[in-house]
Amino acid sequence: MENAHYFLHVTDTHLCFDAETPDTCCTEKSLRSLYQTAFAWDHRPAFVLITGDLVHEGTSADYARAKTLLQELDEQYHTKTYPALGNHDIRKNFNSAFRGLASDQPLDYCEQTEWLRWIVLDSSCGQVIGQLSGSQLAWLEQELCKPTDCPTILALHHPVYGTTTAETDANNLATPDRLIRLLQDHPVDGILCGHSHEATLVTEQGLPPQFVGAGAASAALPLIQGRVQFRKQCWIQFCRVQDKRLYWSPLCLDRSKLLANMTPQEMLE
């Protein structure tokens, strides 16, 4: 397809390297299988964006193994993987393994090709909810003020506008008003996030569309008779950028196994 470029959106991998890996986590084998499938397509992704909950326990040992695994996958498939941090991630341990920094510095950065600019924000705050500090938002505003001829997307773990139920919305980005004002004042073409394990497109008038990815380790289905079903599934989101527009397609890669069937209130307990 002429003038089309592709990348992969993955979220909520919850990597676990223990011998007894929970059903709600990705193993090393399952992540390798995910990359093998995605990079066998005719339209090869230029890069991979993982929007948070990279590992499940947040330990230094798991991040060290995750770094080695992602480096091997990047070399094998001639790509590059860009992570964001989520509520299961622990900044200090991530920074020590991935960045050589013994600090609690947020993982905020901006990358750009000739066809796309993506800005990664660290919404982890040591709680289930997400937060962005004033200094993070000031940095974001500086980045958004820089001119570019290509589309711009934001990537963070926690949804900004909400998902499908008021109960799960309580765990999203806290006090998003200042971020929303920035999005109203600066051109952004889409927001990619995760956290809810449910593939959802959210639109708000005057704001960029928000693409919430289903998890790579497990996925949630919308309310069915007042209950939410969590299933052992591997979802990825295949993205295309063409004519300065973002196209987002959620795809399920494997069979489904019921893990839990609960009310939204039970999810929060």
Short mmCIF file of C-alpha atoms in Angstrom, two decimals:
data_model
loop_
_atom_site.label_atom_id
_atom_site.label_comp_id
_atom_site.label_asym_id
_atom_site.label_seq_id
_atom_site.Cartn_x
_atom_site.Cartn_y
_atom_site.Cartn_z
CA MET A 1 0.00 0.00 0.00
CA GLU A 2 1.55 3.26 -1.13
CA ASN A 3 2.60 5.83 1.47
CA ALA A 4 1.60 3.45 4.29
CA HIS A 5 3.73 2.73 7.33
CA TYR A 6 3.05 0.22 10.09
CA PHE A 7 3.82 -0.30 13.75
CA LEU A 8 2.64 -2.60 16.53
CA HIS A 9 0.82 -1.51 19.68
CA VAL A 10 1.13 -4.04 22.51
CA THR A 11 0.02 -3.48 26.10
CA ASP A 12 -0.16 -5.19 29.48
CA THR A 13 2.35 -7.94 28.80
CA HIS A 14 2.78 -8.58 32.55
CA LEU A 15 5.96 -10.53 31.82
CA CYS A 16 6.71 -13.17 34.41
CA PHE A 17 9.77 -15.42 34.39
CA ASP A 18 8.88 -17.68 37.32
CA ALA A 19 8.49 -21.40 36.80
CA GLU A 20 4.81 -21.12 37.74
CA THR A 21 3.59 -18.18 35.67
CA PRO A 22 0.04 -16.96 36.43
CA ASP A 23 -2.49 -17.27 33.60
CA THR A 24 -2.80 -13.48 33.55
CA CYS A 25 0.88 -13.02 32.57
CA CYS A 26 3.01 -13.43 29.47
CA THR A 27 5.83 -15.93 29.53
CA GLU A 28 9.02 -15.47 27.55
CA LYS A 29 7.73 -18.12 25.14
CA SER A 30 4.41 -16.33 24.59
CA LEU A 31 6.08 -12.98 23.89
CA ARG A 32 8.44 -14.62 21.40
CA SER A 33 5.42 -16.18 19.71
CA LEU A 34 3.70 -12.78 19.55
CA TYR A 35 6.65 -11.20 17.73
CA GLN A 36 7.02 -14.21 15.43
CA THR A 37 3.38 -13.90 14.36
CA ALA A 38 3.37 -10.14 13.90
CA PHE A 39 6.60 -10.02 11.91
CA ALA A 40 5.53 -12.79 9.55
CA TRP A 41 2.89 -10.52 7.98
CA ASP A 42 3.39 -8.88 4.62
CA HIS A 43 3.31 -5.43 6.23
CA ARG A 44 6.15 -5.55 8.71
CA PRO A 45 5.87 -3.19 11.71
CA ALA A 46 8.59 -0.57 11.83
CA PHE A 47 8.61 -0.64 15.63
CA VAL A 48 6.76 -1.96 18.67
CA LEU A 49 5.15 0.23 21.32
CA ILE A 50 4.36 -1.44 24.67
CA THR A 51 2.07 0.79 26.73
CA GLY A 52 2.82 -0.34 30.24
CA ASP A 53 2.69 -3.17 32.75
CA LEU A 54 5.77 -4.51 31.04
CA VAL A 55 6.47 -6.96 33.87
CA HIS A 56 4.09 -8.30 36.50
CA GLU A 57 6.02 -8.03 39.77
CA GLY A 58 8.32 -5.10 39.00
CA THR A 59 11.44 -6.79 40.37
CA SER A 60 14.95 -5.87 39.27
CA ALA A 61 15.56 -9.46 38.17
CA ASP A 62 12.46 -9.46 35.94
CA TYR A 63 13.45 -6.15 34.31
CA ALA A 64 16.95 -7.46 33.63
CA ARG A 65 15.50 -10.51 31.90
CA ALA A 66 12.90 -8.39 30.08
CA LYS A 67 15.63 -6.10 28.75
CA THR A 68 17.62 -9.06 27.44
CA LEU A 69 14.52 -10.59 25.88
CA LEU A 70 13.46 -7.37 24.12
CA GLN A 71 16.99 -6.80 22.83
CA GLU A 72 17.03 -10.30 21.38
CA LEU A 73 13.64 -9.81 19.73
CA ASP A 74 14.67 -6.43 18.31
CA GLU A 75 17.80 -7.94 16.81
CA GLN A 76 15.98 -10.98 15.47
CA TYR A 77 13.22 -8.98 13.75
CA HIS A 78 15.25 -5.86 12.88
CA THR A 79 12.96 -3.60 14.83
CA LYS A 80 12.96 -1.54 18.04
CA THR A 81 10.66 -1.85 21.03
CA TYR A 82 9.63 1.26 22.98
CA PRO A 83 8.20 0.70 26.48
CA ALA A 84 5.98 2.82 28.69
CA LEU A 85 5.41 2.17 32.40
CA GLY A 86 2.16 1.14 34.10
CA ASN A 87 0.87 0.50 37.60
CA HIS A 88 2.59 -2.91 37.84
CA ASP A 89 5.93 -1.33 36.92
CA ILE A 90 8.38 0.07 39.48
CA ARG A 91 10.37 3.01 38.14
CA LYS A 92 13.53 2.54 40.21
CA ASN A 93 13.90 -1.08 39.21
CA PHE A 94 13.11 -0.34 35.54
CA ASN A 95 15.56 2.58 35.45
CA SER A 96 18.30 0.50 37.03
CA ALA A 97 17.95 -2.31 34.48
CA PHE A 98 17.07 -0.40 31.30
CA ARG A 99 18.70 3.01 31.78
CA GLY A 100 21.51 2.42 34.27
CA LEU A 101 19.95 4.99 36.60
CA ALA A 102 19.29 4.35 40.28
CA SER A 103 16.50 6.93 40.34
CA ASP A 104 12.74 7.40 40.37
CA GLN A 105 12.87 9.54 37.21
CA PRO A 106 9.74 9.17 35.04
CA LEU A 107 10.12 7.42 31.70
CA ASP A 108 9.05 10.29 29.42
CA TYR A 109 10.54 10.60 25.94
CA CYS A 110 9.81 11.59 22.36
CA GLU A 111 10.72 9.74 19.16
CA GLN A 112 10.18 10.70 15.55
CA THR A 113 10.47 9.27 12.07
CA GLU A 114 9.68 11.00 8.81
CA TRP A 115 6.09 9.71 9.07
CA LEU A 116 5.23 9.73 12.80
CA ARG A 117 6.09 11.41 16.11
CA TRP A 118 5.24 9.51 19.29
CA ILE A 119 5.51 10.88 22.81
CA VAL A 120 5.67 8.40 25.69
CA LEU A 121 4.41 9.50 29.12
CA ASP A 122 4.97 7.68 32.40
CA SER A 123 1.63 7.57 34.23
CA SER A 124 2.82 5.13 36.92
CA CYS A 125 2.60 6.47 40.47
CA GLY A 126 2.78 3.45 42.77
CA GLN A 127 -1.01 3.01 42.75
CA VAL A 128 -3.59 1.41 40.48
CA ILE A 129 -4.64 4.84 39.22
CA GLY A 130 -2.39 6.90 36.98
CA GLN A 131 -0.94 10.37 37.52
CA LEU A 132 1.09 12.93 35.59
CA SER A 133 3.05 15.54 37.51
CA GLY A 134 3.19 19.24 36.71
CA SER A 135 6.78 18.90 35.48
CA GLN A 136 5.76 16.04 33.17
CA LEU A 137 2.97 18.13 31.67
CA ALA A 138 5.28 21.12 31.27
CA TRP A 139 7.74 18.89 29.39
CA LEU A 140 4.90 17.56 27.25
CA GLU A 141 3.81 21.08 26.34
CA GLN A 142 7.35 21.91 25.24
CA GLU A 143 7.41 18.85 23.00
CA LEU A 144 3.99 19.60 21.50
CA CYS A 145 5.10 23.14 20.69
CA LYS A 146 7.90 21.83 18.47
CA PRO A 147 6.75 21.92 14.83
CA THR A 148 6.42 18.71 12.82
CA ASP A 149 4.98 17.77 9.44
CA CYS A 150 3.94 14.28 10.52
CA PRO A 151 1.17 13.02 12.82
CA THR A 152 1.70 13.01 16.58
CA ILE A 153 0.46 10.36 19.01
CA LEU A 154 0.68 10.07 22.79
CA ALA A 155 1.39 6.73 24.46
CA LEU A 156 0.75 6.08 28.15
CA HIS A 157 -0.60 3.26 30.27
CA HIS A 158 -3.73 4.77 31.81
CA PRO A 159 -6.72 5.87 29.72
CA VAL A 160 -7.45 9.60 29.79
CA TYR A 161 -11.14 9.80 28.85
CA GLY A 162 -12.47 6.54 30.24
CA THR A 163 -13.44 3.11 28.97
CA THR A 164 -16.81 1.33 29.05
CA THR A 165 -17.93 1.38 32.71
CA ALA A 166 -17.88 4.04 35.41
CA GLU A 167 -16.45 1.50 37.87
CA THR A 168 -13.33 0.78 35.86
CA ASP A 169 -12.94 4.48 34.99
CA ALA A 170 -12.12 5.04 38.67
CA ASN A 171 -8.73 3.39 38.01
CA ASN A 172 -7.75 5.53 35.03
CA LEU A 173 -5.70 8.74 34.86
CA ALA A 174 -6.45 10.90 37.90
CA THR A 175 -7.20 14.62 37.42
CA PRO A 176 -6.69 14.64 33.64
CA ASP A 177 -7.99 18.22 33.20
CA ARG A 178 -4.63 19.87 32.52
CA LEU A 179 -3.66 17.19 30.01
CA ILE A 180 -7.02 17.61 28.29
CA ARG A 181 -6.43 21.36 28.02
CA LEU A 182 -3.07 20.69 26.36
CA LEU A 183 -4.76 18.33 23.91
CA GLN A 184 -7.30 21.02 23.09
CA ASP A 185 -4.54 23.55 22.38
CA HIS A 186 -2.12 21.35 20.41
CA PRO A 187 -2.66 18.99 17.47
CA VAL A 188 -2.46 15.35 18.55
CA ASP A 189 -3.76 12.61 16.25
CA GLY A 190 -4.35 9.82 18.75
CA ILE A 191 -3.73 8.45 22.22
CA LEU A 192 -2.59 4.83 22.68
CA CYS A 193 -2.96 3.25 26.11
CA GLY A 194 -3.92 0.05 27.93
CA HIS A 195 -4.64 -0.79 31.59
CA SER A 196 -8.28 -1.93 31.19
CA HIS A 197 -7.36 -5.04 29.12
CA GLU A 198 -10.27 -4.18 26.83
CA ALA A 199 -9.98 -3.01 23.22
CA THR A 200 -11.92 0.25 23.14
CA LEU A 201 -12.08 3.32 20.93
CA VAL A 202 -13.10 6.44 22.85
CA THR A 203 -13.93 9.73 21.16
CA GLU A 204 -14.58 13.09 22.77
CA GLN A 205 -15.59 16.15 20.79
CA GLY A 206 -12.61 18.38 20.07
CA LEU A 207 -10.09 15.84 21.41
CA PRO A 208 -7.97 13.15 19.73
CA PRO A 209 -9.37 9.60 19.59
CA GLN A 210 -8.19 7.32 22.36
CA PHE A 211 -7.27 3.75 21.42
CA VAL A 212 -7.30 1.45 24.47
CA GLY A 213 -5.55 -1.81 23.69
CA ALA A 214 -6.56 -5.21 25.00
CA GLY A 215 -3.85 -6.99 26.95
CA ALA A 216 -1.19 -9.22 25.46
CA ALA A 217 -1.52 -11.54 28.49
CA SER A 218 -5.27 -11.40 29.17
CA ALA A 219 -8.30 -9.52 27.90
CA ALA A 220 -11.62 -8.31 29.30
CA LEU A 221 -14.94 -8.38 27.48
CA PRO A 222 -17.56 -5.65 27.90
CA LEU A 223 -20.34 -6.11 30.44
CA ILE A 224 -22.41 -9.26 29.82
CA GLN A 225 -25.46 -9.40 32.06
CA GLY A 226 -23.79 -7.05 34.50
CA ARG A 227 -20.51 -8.95 34.68
CA VAL A 228 -17.05 -8.65 33.15
CA GLN A 229 -15.32 -11.70 31.73
CA PHE A 230 -11.54 -11.93 31.89
CA ARG A 231 -10.04 -14.39 29.44
CA LYS A 232 -6.65 -15.84 28.71
CA GLN A 233 -6.05 -14.23 25.33
CA CYS A 234 -3.23 -12.52 23.49
CA TRP A 235 -4.26 -9.30 21.77
CA ILE A 236 -2.18 -6.92 19.72
CA GLN A 237 -3.09 -3.74 17.92
CA PHE A 238 -1.82 -3.41 14.35
CA CYS A 239 -1.42 0.26 13.40
CA ARG A 240 -1.11 1.93 10.02
CA VAL A 241 -0.17 5.53 9.30
CA GLN A 242 -1.22 6.72 5.86
CA ASP A 243 -1.86 10.19 4.49
CA LYS A 244 -1.16 11.56 7.98
CA ARG A 245 -3.98 9.50 9.50
CA LEU A 246 -3.77 6.75 12.14
CA TYR A 247 -5.60 3.44 11.62
CA TRP A 248 -5.81 0.99 14.56
CA SER A 249 -6.90 -2.67 14.32
CA PRO A 250 -7.14 -4.91 17.42
CA LEU A 251 -6.37 -8.56 16.67
CA CYS A 252 -6.67 -11.66 18.85
CA LEU A 253 -3.86 -14.16 18.25
CA ASP A 254 -4.97 -17.21 20.21
CA ARG A 255 -7.82 -19.19 21.68
CA SER A 256 -9.87 -18.06 24.63
CA LYS A 257 -9.98 -19.51 28.13
CA LEU A 258 -12.24 -18.05 30.84
CA LEU A 259 -10.22 -16.82 33.83
CA ALA A 260 -12.79 -14.84 35.84
CA ASN A 261 -16.39 -13.69 35.66
CA MET A 262 -17.12 -10.80 38.03
CA THR A 263 -19.08 -7.61 38.49
CA PRO A 264 -17.30 -4.26 37.99
CA GLN A 265 -17.46 -3.72 41.75
CA GLU A 266 -15.76 -7.05 42.41
CA MET A 267 -12.96 -5.95 40.07
CA LEU A 268 -12.12 -3.10 42.44
CA GLU A 269 -12.13 -5.19 45.63
#
